[in-house]
Structure formats: C-alpha cells, structure tokens
PDB file of C-alpha atoms and ligand atoms in Angstrom:
ATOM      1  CA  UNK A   1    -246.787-206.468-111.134  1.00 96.00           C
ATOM      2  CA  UNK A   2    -248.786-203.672-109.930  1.00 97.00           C
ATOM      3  CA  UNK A   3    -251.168-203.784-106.839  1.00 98.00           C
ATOM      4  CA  UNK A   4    -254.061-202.014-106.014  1.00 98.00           C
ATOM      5  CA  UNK A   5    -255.325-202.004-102.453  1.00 98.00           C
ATOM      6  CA  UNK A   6    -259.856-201.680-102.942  1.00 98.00           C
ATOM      7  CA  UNK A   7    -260.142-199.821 -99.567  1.00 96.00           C
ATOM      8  CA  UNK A   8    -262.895-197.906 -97.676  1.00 94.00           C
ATOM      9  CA  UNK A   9    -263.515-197.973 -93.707  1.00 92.00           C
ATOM     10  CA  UNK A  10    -267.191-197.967 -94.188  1.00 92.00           C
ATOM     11  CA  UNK A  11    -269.217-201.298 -94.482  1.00 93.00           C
ATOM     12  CA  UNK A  12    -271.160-202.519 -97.564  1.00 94.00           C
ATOM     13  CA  UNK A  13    -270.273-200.109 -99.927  1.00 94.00           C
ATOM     14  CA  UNK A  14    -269.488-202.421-102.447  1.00 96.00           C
ATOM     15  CA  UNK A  15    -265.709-202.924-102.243  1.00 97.00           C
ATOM     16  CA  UNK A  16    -266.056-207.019-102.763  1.00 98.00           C
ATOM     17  CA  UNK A  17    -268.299-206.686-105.066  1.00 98.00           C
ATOM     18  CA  UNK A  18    -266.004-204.392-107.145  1.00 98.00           C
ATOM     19  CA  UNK A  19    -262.435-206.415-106.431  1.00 98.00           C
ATOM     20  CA  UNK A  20    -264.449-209.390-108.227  1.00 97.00           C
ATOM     21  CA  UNK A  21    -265.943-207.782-110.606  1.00 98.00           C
ATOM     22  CA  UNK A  22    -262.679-205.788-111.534  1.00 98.00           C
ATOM     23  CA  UNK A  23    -260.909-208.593-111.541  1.00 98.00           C
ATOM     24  CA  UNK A  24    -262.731-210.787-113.728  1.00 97.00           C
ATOM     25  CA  UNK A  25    -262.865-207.501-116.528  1.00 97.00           C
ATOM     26  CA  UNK A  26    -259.040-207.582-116.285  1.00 97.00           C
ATOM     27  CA  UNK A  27    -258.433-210.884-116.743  1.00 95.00           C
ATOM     28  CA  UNK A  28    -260.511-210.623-120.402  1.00 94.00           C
ATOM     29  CA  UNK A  29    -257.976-207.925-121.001  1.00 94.00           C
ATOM     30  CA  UNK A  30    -255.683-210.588-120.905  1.00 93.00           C
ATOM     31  CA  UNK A  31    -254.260-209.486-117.412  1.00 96.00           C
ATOM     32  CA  UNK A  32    -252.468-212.149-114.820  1.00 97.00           C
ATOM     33  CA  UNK A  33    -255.241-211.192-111.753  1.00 98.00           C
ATOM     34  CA  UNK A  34    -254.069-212.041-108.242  1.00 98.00           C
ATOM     35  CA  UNK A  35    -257.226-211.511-105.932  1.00 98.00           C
ATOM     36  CA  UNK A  36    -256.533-211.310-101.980  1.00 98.00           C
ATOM     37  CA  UNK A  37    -258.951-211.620 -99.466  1.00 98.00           C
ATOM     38  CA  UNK A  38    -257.902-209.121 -96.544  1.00 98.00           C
ATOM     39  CA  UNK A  39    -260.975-209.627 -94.723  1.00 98.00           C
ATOM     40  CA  UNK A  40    -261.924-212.153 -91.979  1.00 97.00           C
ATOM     41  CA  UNK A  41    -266.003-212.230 -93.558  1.00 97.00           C
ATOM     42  CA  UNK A  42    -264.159-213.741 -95.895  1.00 98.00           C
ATOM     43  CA  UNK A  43    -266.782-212.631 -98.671  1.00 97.00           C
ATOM     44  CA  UNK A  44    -264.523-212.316-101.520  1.00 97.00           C
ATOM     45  CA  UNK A  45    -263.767-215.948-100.938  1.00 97.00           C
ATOM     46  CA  UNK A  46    -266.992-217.131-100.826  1.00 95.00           C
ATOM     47  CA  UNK A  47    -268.017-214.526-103.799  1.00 93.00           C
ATOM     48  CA  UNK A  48    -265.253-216.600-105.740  1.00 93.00           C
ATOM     49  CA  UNK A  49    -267.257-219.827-105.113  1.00 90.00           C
ATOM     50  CA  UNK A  50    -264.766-221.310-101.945  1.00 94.00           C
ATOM     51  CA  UNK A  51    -266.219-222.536 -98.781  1.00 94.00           C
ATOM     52  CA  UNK A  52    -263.654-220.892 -96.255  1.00 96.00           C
ATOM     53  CA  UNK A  53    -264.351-223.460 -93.485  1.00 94.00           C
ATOM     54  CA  UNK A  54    -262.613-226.326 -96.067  1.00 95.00           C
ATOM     55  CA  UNK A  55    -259.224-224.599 -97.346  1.00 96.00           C
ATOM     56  CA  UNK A  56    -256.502-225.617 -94.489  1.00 94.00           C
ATOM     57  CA  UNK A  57    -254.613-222.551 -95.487  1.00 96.00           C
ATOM     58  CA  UNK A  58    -255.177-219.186 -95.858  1.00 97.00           C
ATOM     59  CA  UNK A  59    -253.926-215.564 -95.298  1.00 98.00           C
ATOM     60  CA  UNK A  60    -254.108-215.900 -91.331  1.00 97.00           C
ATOM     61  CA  UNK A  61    -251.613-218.460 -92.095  1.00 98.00           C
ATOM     62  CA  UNK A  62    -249.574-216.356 -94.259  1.00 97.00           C
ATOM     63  CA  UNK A  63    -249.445-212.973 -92.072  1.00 97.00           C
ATOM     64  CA  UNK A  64    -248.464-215.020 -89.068  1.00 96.00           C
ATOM     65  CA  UNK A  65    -245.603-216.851 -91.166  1.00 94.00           C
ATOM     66  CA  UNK A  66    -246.836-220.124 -90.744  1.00 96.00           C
ATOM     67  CA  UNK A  67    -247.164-220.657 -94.654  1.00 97.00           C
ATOM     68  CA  UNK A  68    -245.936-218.811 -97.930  1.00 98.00           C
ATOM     69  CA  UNK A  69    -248.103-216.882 -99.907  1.00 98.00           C
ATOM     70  CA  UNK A  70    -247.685-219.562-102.661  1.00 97.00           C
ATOM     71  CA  UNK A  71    -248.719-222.706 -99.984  1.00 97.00           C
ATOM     72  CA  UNK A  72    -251.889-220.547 -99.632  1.00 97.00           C
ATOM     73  CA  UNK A  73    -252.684-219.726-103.698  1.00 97.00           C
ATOM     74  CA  UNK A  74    -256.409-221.376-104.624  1.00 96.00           C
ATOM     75  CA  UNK A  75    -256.073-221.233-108.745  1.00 95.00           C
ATOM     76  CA  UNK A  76    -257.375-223.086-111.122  1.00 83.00           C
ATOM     77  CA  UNK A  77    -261.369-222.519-110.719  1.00 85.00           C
ATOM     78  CA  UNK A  78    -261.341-219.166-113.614  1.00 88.00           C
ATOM     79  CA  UNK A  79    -258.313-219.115-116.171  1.00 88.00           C
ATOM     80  CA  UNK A  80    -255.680-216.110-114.697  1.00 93.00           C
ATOM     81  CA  UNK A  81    -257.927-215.169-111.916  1.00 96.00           C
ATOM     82  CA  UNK A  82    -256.620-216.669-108.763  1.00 98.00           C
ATOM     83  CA  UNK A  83    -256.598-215.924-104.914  1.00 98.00           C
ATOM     84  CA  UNK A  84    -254.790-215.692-101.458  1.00 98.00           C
ATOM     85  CA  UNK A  85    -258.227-216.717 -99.564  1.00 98.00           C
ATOM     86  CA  UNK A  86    -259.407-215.815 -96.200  1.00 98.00           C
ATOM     87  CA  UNK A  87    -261.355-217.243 -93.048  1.00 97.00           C
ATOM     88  CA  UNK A  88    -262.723-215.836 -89.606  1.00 96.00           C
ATOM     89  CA  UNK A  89    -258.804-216.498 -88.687  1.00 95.00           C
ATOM     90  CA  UNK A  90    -257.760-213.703 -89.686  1.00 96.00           C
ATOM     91  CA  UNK A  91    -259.843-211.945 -87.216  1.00 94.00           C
ATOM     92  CA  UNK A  92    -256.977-212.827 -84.723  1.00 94.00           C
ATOM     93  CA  UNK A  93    -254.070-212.107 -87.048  1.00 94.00           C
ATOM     94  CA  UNK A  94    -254.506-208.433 -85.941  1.00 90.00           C
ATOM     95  CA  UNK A  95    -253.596-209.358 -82.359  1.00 92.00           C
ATOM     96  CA  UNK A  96    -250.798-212.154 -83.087  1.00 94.00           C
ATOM     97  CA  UNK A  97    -248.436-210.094 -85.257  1.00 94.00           C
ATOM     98  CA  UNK A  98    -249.070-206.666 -83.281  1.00 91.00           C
ATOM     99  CA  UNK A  99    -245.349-207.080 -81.414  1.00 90.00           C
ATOM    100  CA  UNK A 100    -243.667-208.698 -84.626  1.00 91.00           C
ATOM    101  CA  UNK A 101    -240.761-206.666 -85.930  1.00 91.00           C
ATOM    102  CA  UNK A 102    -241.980-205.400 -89.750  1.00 93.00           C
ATOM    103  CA  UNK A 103    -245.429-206.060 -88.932  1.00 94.00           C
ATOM    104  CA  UNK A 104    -246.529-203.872 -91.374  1.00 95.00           C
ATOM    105  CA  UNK A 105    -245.085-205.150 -94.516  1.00 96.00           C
ATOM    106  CA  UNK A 106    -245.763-209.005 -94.358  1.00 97.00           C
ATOM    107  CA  UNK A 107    -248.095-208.836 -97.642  1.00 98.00           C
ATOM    108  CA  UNK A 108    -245.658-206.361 -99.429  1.00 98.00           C
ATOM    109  CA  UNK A 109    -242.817-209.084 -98.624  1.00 97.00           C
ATOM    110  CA  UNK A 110    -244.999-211.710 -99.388  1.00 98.00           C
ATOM    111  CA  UNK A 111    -246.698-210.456-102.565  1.00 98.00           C
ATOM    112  CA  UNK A 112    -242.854-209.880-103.990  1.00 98.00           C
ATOM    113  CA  UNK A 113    -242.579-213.954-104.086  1.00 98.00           C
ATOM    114  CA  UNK A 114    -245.499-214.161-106.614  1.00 98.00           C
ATOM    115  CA  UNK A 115    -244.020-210.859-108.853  1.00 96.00           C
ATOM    116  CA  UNK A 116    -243.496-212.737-112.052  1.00 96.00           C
ATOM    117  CA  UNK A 117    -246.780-214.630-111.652  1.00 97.00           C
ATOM    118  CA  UNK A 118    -249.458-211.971-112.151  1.00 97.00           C
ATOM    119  CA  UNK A 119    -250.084-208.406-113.505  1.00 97.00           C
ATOM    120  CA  UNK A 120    -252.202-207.182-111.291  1.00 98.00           C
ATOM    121  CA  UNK A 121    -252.688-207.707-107.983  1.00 98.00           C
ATOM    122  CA  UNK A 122    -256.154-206.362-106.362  1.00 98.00           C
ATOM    123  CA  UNK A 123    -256.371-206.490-102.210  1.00 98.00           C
ATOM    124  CA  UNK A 124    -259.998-206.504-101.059  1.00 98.00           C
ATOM    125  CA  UNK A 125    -260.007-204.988 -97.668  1.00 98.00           C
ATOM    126  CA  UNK A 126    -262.146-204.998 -94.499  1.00 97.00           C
ATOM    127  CA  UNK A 127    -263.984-202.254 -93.570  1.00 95.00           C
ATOM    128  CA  UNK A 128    -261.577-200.905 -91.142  1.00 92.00           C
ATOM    129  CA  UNK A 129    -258.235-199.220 -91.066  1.00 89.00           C
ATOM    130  CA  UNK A 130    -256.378-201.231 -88.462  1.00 90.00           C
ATOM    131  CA  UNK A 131    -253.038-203.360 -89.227  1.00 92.00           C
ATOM    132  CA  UNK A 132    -254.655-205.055 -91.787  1.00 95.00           C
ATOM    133  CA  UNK A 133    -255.589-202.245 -94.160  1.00 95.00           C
ATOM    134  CA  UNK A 134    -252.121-200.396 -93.677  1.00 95.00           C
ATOM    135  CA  UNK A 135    -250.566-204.031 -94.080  1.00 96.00           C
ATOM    136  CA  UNK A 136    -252.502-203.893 -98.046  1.00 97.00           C
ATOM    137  CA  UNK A 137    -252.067-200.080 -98.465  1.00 97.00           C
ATOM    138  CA  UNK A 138    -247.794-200.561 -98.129  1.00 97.00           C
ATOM    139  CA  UNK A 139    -248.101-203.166-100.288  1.00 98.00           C
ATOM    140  CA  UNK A 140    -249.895-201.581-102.702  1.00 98.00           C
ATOM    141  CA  UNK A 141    -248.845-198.868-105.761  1.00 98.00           C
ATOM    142  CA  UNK A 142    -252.676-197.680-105.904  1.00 98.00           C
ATOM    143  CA  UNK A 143    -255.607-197.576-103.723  1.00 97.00           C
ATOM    144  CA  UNK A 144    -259.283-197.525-105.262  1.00 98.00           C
ATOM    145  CA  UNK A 145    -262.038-196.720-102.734  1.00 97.00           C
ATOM    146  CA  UNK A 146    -265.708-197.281-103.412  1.00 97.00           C
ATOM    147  CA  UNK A 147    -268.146-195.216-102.244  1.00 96.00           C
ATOM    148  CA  UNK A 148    -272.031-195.227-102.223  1.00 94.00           C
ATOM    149  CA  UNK A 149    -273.383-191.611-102.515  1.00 94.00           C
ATOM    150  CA  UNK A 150    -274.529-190.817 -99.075  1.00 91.00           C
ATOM    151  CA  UNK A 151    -273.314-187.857 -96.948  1.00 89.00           C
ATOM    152  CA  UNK A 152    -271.673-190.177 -94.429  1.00 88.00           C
ATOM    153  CA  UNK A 153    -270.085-191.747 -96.819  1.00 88.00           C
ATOM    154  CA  UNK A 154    -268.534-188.732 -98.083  1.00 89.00           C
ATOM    155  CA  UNK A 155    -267.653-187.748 -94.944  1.00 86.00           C
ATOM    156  CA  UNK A 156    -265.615-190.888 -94.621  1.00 85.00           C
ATOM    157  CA  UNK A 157    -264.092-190.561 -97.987  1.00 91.00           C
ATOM    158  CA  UNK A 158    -262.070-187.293 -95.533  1.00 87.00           C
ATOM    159  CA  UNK A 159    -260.889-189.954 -93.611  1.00 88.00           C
ATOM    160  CA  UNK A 160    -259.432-192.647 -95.675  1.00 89.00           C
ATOM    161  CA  UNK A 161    -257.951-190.135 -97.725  1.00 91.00           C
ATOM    162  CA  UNK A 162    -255.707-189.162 -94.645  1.00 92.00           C
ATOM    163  CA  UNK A 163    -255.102-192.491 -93.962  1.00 92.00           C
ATOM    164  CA  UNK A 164    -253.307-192.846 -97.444  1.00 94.00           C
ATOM    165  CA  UNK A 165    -251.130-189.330 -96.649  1.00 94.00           C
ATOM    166  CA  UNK A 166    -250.096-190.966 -93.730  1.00 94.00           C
ATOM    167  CA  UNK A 167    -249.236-193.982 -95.184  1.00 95.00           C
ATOM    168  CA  UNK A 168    -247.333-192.288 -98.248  1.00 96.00           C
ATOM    169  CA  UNK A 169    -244.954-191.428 -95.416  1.00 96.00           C
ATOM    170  CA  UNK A 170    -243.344-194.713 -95.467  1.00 95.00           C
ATOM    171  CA  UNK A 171    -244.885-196.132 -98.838  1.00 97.00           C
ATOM    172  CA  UNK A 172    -244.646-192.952-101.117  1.00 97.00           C
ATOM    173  CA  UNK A 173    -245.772-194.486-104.378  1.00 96.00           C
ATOM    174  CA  UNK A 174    -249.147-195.127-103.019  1.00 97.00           C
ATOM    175  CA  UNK A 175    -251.450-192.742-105.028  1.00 96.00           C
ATOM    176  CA  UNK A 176    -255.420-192.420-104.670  1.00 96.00           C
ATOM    177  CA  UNK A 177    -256.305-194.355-108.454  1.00 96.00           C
ATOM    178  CA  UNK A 178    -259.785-192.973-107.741  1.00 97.00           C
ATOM    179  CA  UNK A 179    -263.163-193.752-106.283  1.00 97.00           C
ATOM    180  CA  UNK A 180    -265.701-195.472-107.589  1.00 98.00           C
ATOM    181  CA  UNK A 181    -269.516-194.693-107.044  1.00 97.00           C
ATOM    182  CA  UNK A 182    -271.270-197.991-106.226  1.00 97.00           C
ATOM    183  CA  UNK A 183    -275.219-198.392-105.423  1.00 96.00           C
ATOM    184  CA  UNK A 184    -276.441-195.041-107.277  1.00 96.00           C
ATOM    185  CA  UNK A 185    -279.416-194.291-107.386  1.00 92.00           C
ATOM    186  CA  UNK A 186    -279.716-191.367-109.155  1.00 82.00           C
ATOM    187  CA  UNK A 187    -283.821-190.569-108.938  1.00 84.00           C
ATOM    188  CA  UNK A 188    -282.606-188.561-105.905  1.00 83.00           C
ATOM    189  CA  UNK A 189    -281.920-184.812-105.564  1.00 85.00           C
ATOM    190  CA  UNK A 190    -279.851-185.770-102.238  1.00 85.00           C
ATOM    191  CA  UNK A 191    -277.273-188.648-104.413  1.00 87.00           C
ATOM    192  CA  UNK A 192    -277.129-186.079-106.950  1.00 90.00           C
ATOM    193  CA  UNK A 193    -275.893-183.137-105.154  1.00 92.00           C
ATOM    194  CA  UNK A 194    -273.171-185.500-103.187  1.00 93.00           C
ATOM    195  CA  UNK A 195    -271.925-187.279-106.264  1.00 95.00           C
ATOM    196  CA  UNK A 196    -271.517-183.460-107.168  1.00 94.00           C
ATOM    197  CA  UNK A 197    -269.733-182.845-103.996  1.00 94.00           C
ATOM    198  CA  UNK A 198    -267.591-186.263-104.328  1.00 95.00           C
ATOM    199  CA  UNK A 199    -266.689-185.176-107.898  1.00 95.00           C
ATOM    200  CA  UNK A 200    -265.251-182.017-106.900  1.00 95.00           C
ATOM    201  CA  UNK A 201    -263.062-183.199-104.460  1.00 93.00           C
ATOM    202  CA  UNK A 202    -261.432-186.629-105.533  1.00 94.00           C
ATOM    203  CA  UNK A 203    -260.558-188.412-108.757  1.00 95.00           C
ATOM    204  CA  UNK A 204    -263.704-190.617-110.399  1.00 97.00           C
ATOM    205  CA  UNK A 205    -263.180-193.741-111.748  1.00 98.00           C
ATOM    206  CA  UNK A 206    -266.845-193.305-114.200  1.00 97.00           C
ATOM    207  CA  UNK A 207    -268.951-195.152-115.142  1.00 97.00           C
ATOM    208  CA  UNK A 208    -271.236-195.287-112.041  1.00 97.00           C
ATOM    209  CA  UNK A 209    -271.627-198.528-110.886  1.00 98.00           C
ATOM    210  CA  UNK A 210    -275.952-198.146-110.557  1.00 97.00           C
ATOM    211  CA  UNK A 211    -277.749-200.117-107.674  1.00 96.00           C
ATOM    212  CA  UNK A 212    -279.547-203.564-109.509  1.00 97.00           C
ATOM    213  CA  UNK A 213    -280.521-206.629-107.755  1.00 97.00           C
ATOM    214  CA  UNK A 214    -278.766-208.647-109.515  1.00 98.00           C
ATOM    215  CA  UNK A 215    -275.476-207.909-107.835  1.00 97.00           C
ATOM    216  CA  UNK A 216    -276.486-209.354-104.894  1.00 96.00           C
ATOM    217  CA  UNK A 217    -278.074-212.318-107.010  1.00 96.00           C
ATOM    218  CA  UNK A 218    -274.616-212.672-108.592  1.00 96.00           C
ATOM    219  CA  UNK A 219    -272.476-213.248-105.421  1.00 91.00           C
ATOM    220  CA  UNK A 220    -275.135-215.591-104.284  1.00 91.00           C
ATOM    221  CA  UNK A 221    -274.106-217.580-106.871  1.00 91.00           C
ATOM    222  CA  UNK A 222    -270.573-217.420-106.652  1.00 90.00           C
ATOM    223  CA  UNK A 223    -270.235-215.475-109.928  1.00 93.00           C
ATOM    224  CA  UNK A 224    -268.714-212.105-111.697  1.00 95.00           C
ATOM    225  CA  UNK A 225    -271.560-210.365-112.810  1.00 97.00           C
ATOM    226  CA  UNK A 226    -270.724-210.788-116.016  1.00 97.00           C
ATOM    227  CA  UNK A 227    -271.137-214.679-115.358  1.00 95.00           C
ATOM    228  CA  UNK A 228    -274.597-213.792-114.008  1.00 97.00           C
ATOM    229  CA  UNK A 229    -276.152-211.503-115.914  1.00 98.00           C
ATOM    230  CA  UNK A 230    -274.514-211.135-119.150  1.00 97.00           C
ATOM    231  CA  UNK A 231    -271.831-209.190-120.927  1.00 96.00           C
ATOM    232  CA  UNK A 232    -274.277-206.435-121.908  1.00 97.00           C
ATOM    233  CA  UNK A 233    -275.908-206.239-118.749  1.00 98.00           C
ATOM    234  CA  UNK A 234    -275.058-202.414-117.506  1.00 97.00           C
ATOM    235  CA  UNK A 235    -273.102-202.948-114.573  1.00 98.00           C
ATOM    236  CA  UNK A 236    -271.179-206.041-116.212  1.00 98.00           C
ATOM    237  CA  UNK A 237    -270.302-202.847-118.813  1.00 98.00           C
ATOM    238  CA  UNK A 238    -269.602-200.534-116.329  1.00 98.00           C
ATOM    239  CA  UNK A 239    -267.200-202.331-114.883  1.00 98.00           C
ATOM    240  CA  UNK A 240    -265.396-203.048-117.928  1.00 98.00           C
ATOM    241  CA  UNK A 241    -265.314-199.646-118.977  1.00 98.00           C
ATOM    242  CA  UNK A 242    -263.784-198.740-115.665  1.00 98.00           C
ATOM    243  CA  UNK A 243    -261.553-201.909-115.915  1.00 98.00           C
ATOM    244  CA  UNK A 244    -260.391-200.413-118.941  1.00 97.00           C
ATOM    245  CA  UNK A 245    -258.760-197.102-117.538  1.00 96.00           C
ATOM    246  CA  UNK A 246    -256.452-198.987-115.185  1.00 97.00           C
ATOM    247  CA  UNK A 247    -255.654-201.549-117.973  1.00 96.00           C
ATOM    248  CA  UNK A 248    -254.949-198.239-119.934  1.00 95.00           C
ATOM    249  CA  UNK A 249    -252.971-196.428-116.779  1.00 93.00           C
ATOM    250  CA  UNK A 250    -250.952-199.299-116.059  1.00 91.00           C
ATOM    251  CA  UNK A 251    -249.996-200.241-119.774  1.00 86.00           C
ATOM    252  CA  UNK A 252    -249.684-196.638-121.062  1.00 75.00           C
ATOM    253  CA  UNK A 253    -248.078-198.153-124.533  1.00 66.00           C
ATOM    254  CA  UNK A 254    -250.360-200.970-125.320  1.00 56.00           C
ATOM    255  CA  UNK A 255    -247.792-203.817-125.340  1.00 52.00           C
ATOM    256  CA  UNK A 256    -246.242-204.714-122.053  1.00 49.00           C
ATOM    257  CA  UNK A 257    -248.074-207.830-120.959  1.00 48.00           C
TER     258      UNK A 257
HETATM  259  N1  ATP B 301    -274.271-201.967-107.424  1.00 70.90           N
HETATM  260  C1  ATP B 301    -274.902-202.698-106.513  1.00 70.90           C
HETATM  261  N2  ATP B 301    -276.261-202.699-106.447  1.00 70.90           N
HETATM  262  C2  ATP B 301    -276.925-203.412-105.528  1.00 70.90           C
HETATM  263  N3  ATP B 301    -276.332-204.228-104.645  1.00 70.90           N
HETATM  264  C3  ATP B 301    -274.981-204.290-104.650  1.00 70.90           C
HETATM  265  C4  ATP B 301    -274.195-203.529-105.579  1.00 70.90           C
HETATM  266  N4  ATP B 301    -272.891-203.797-105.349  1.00 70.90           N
HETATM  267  C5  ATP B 301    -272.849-204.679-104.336  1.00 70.90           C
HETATM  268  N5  ATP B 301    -274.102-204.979-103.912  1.00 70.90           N
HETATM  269  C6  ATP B 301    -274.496-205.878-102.835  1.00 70.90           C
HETATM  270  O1  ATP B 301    -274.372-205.178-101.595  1.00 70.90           O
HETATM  271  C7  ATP B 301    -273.871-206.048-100.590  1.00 70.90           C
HETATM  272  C8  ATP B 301    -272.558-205.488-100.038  1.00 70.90           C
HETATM  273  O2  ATP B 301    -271.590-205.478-101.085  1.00 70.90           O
HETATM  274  P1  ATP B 301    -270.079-205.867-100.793  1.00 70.90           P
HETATM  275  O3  ATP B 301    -270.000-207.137-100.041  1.00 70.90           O
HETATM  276  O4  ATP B 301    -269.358-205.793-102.088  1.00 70.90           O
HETATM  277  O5  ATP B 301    -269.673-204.626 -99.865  1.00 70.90           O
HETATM  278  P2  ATP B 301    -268.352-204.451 -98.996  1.00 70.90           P
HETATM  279  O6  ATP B 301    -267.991-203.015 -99.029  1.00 70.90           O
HETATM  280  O7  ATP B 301    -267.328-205.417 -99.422  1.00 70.90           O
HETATM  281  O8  ATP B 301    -268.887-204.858 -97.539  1.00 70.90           O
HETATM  282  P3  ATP B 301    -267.981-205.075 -96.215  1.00 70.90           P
HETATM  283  O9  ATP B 301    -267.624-203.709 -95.749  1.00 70.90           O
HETATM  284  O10 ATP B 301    -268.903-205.810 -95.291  1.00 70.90           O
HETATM  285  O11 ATP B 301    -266.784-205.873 -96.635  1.00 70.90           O
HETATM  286  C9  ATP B 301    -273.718-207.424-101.229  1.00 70.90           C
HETATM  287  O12 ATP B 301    -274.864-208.185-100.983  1.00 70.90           O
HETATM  288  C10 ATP B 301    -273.624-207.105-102.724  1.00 70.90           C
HETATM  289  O13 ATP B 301    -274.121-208.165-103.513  1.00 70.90           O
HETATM  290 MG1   MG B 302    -266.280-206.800 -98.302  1.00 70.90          MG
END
C-alpha cells in the first residue's frame, strides 16, 4: 500500500478536486483507492456524494481513538474507491490530541490496519500545516501539491516544500511526487512566465489541469469529472494521463497488483 498525502497550505487551489479526480482514474487502472478526508470542510466527503451531518463516525472519531479506522470506512457507493470521511469535528481534533503521546502518527498507525485492503491510499488535506497535515505527511510515502499559477502561490510552494524537509526528519521516505498545475489559464503572459518559474524549480506532474466550469459543476453533483463530463472531456484526460505516471511509479514492472 502506498500513500500519498495531496497537500498545499493555500486555499482553493484545487487539492479536493484532484484527490477525487485522481482517485477515481486509479481505480480504472484497476487500483484498491482508499480516499481520506483530512479536512473539517469536509468537501471531499461531500464531493463523494455523503452528507457529513448523517455518518455517526468519522476521522474526528478515529484521531481521538474513539473508533478504528475500519468502524469509520464508508465503501460501497463506487467499486474500489472508498473513504475515511470527515465532519466540522475534526476542527477540534487539533486541540484534543495536542498533549497525547504519538500524536503525530495516529493515521500512519491507523492506515497500517487497512494495508492489505487497498493500493493506494490518497490523504486530501486542509489548507493548513498544523497537526493535521504533519499527521498525513508521516503517514504518507509521497506528497503531491497542487498549485494554481499565481505568484503567491508560488511563493507558498517555498513553504510547503520546507515543511516536507522538516518532516523527512522523522519520516524520511516522504519524497515531493510533484505538483500539479490546477486552474490554468494560459491566455496570460503573467501564468505563463510563473508556470515557467514553477517548472524550474520543482518536479511537474503534466498535463495541466486547465480552468473549465465544469469542475465546479461536477462536485456539485457529487461526481468524478469523468462521471460528469465524459471520458474525453480534457480535464477527465488530464487527469488520467497524470493518474497514469503514479500508476507507472508505483508499479515500475507492470504486474504487482
Ligand atoms: N480546474 C478547475 N477549473 C475550475 N474550477 C475548478 C478546477 N478545479 C477545481 N475547481 C473548483 O474550485 C473550487 C475549489 O476547488 P477545491 O475544493 O478542489 O480546492 P481545495 O484546494 O481543496 O480548497 P480548500 O483549500 O478549501 O480545501 C471548487 O469549487 C472546485 O469545483
Ligand atoms: Mg479541499
């Protein structure tokens, strides 16, 4: 099982969106997919078509070891795509485990129960880098960080990039997979020049993931965008194509799943 943290301390620059939509590529390939919703919005469970408010368990229940990761596991709805779920809990988890002994690895410890369940495990993360994040980046063997072409934003990629060399400290298999470039818009000279600049200094994940409507019509409905808008839709591609690398990095021969 191999898990990949989706990380980046700025808001709305598409990680959700891309844990979803990665996910449900992978599990075509024929992957296991574990989704986990690290974030108290709670989007990528309502993006998966839950209503948070109704499931009487989720990860606030887990970090705080009031229930196993398995008592929390919503499958069923999409074959091989399932999910740890989250609610506006979890806002509080930060607080309650602060003074527990081995805070920081509750998801690594509880992620090892579900090993021989799933390939891939992808963490969707909220847009900070309290407990919460480092909790999903030492549980994790990769981190992929989107990023929408703005300066800021590539400021901030500087910053979540130290984040992960200080984590390597005490997790040192956690390696940058790459960023991905969400909401481009390439018509300007300004996105150009940065997804120049972004290029240069950290690993791509390409395609570019363009900015379309119909992303936002998509998790509306609860679906992939696949679901939504059709296999040959160019973002539904995109993401398959970019699916495709880290089926291809994490089964270099072809024949382990
Ligand atoms: N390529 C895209 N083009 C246009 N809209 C997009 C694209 N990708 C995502 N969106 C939309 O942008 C909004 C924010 O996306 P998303 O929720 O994935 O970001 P996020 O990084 O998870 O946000 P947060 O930091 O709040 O968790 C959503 O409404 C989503 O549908
Ligand atoms: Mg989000």
């Amino acid at each position: 099982m191999t898990v990949i943290a989706i990380a980046n301390n700025k808001g709305g620059v598409g990680k959700t969106t891309t844990t979803l939509n990665l996910g449900a590529a992978l599990c075509t390939m024929h992957m296991r997919v574990l989704l986990v919703d690290f974030d108290p919005q709670a989007s990528l469970t309502i993006y998966m078509g839950y209503d948070p408010s109704v499931l009487t368990h989720n990860v606030y229940h887990m970090l705080t070891r009031r229930a196993s990761a398995l008592e929390i596991l919503c499958t069923g709805r999409r074959p091989f795509l399932d999910l740890l779920p989250a609610s506006i809990e979890l806002a509080s988890a930060e607080l309650e485990i602060s003074g527990m002994m081995g805070r920081e690895y509750i998801l690594r410890d509880q992620l090892e129960t579900l090993k021989d369940l799933y390939d891939v495990v992808l963490i969707d993360n909220m847009p900070s880098l309290g407990i919460l994040t480092v909790n999903s980046l030492m549980a994790s063997d990769y981190v992929i960080v989107p990023v929408e072409p703005t300066y800021l934003a590539y400021k901030g990629l500087e910053m979540i990039s130290s984040t992960i060399g200080e984590v390597r400290r005490y997790n040192p298999k956690l390696e940058l997979l790459g960023t991905i470039l969400t909401m481009v818009d390439e018509r300007t000279r300004h996105s150009k020049e940065i997804i120049g600049l972004i290029q240069n200094s950290f690993p791509v994940l390409m395609p570019m993931i363009h900015r379309s409507v119909k992303f936002a019509d998509a998790t509306a409905k609860g679906q992939s965008i696949g679901e939504y808008a059709g296999e040959n839709f160019d973002g539904t591609q995109a993401y398959a194509e970019i699916a495709q690398q880290i089926y291809d990095r994490l089964v270099p021969d072809g024949n382990c799943f």
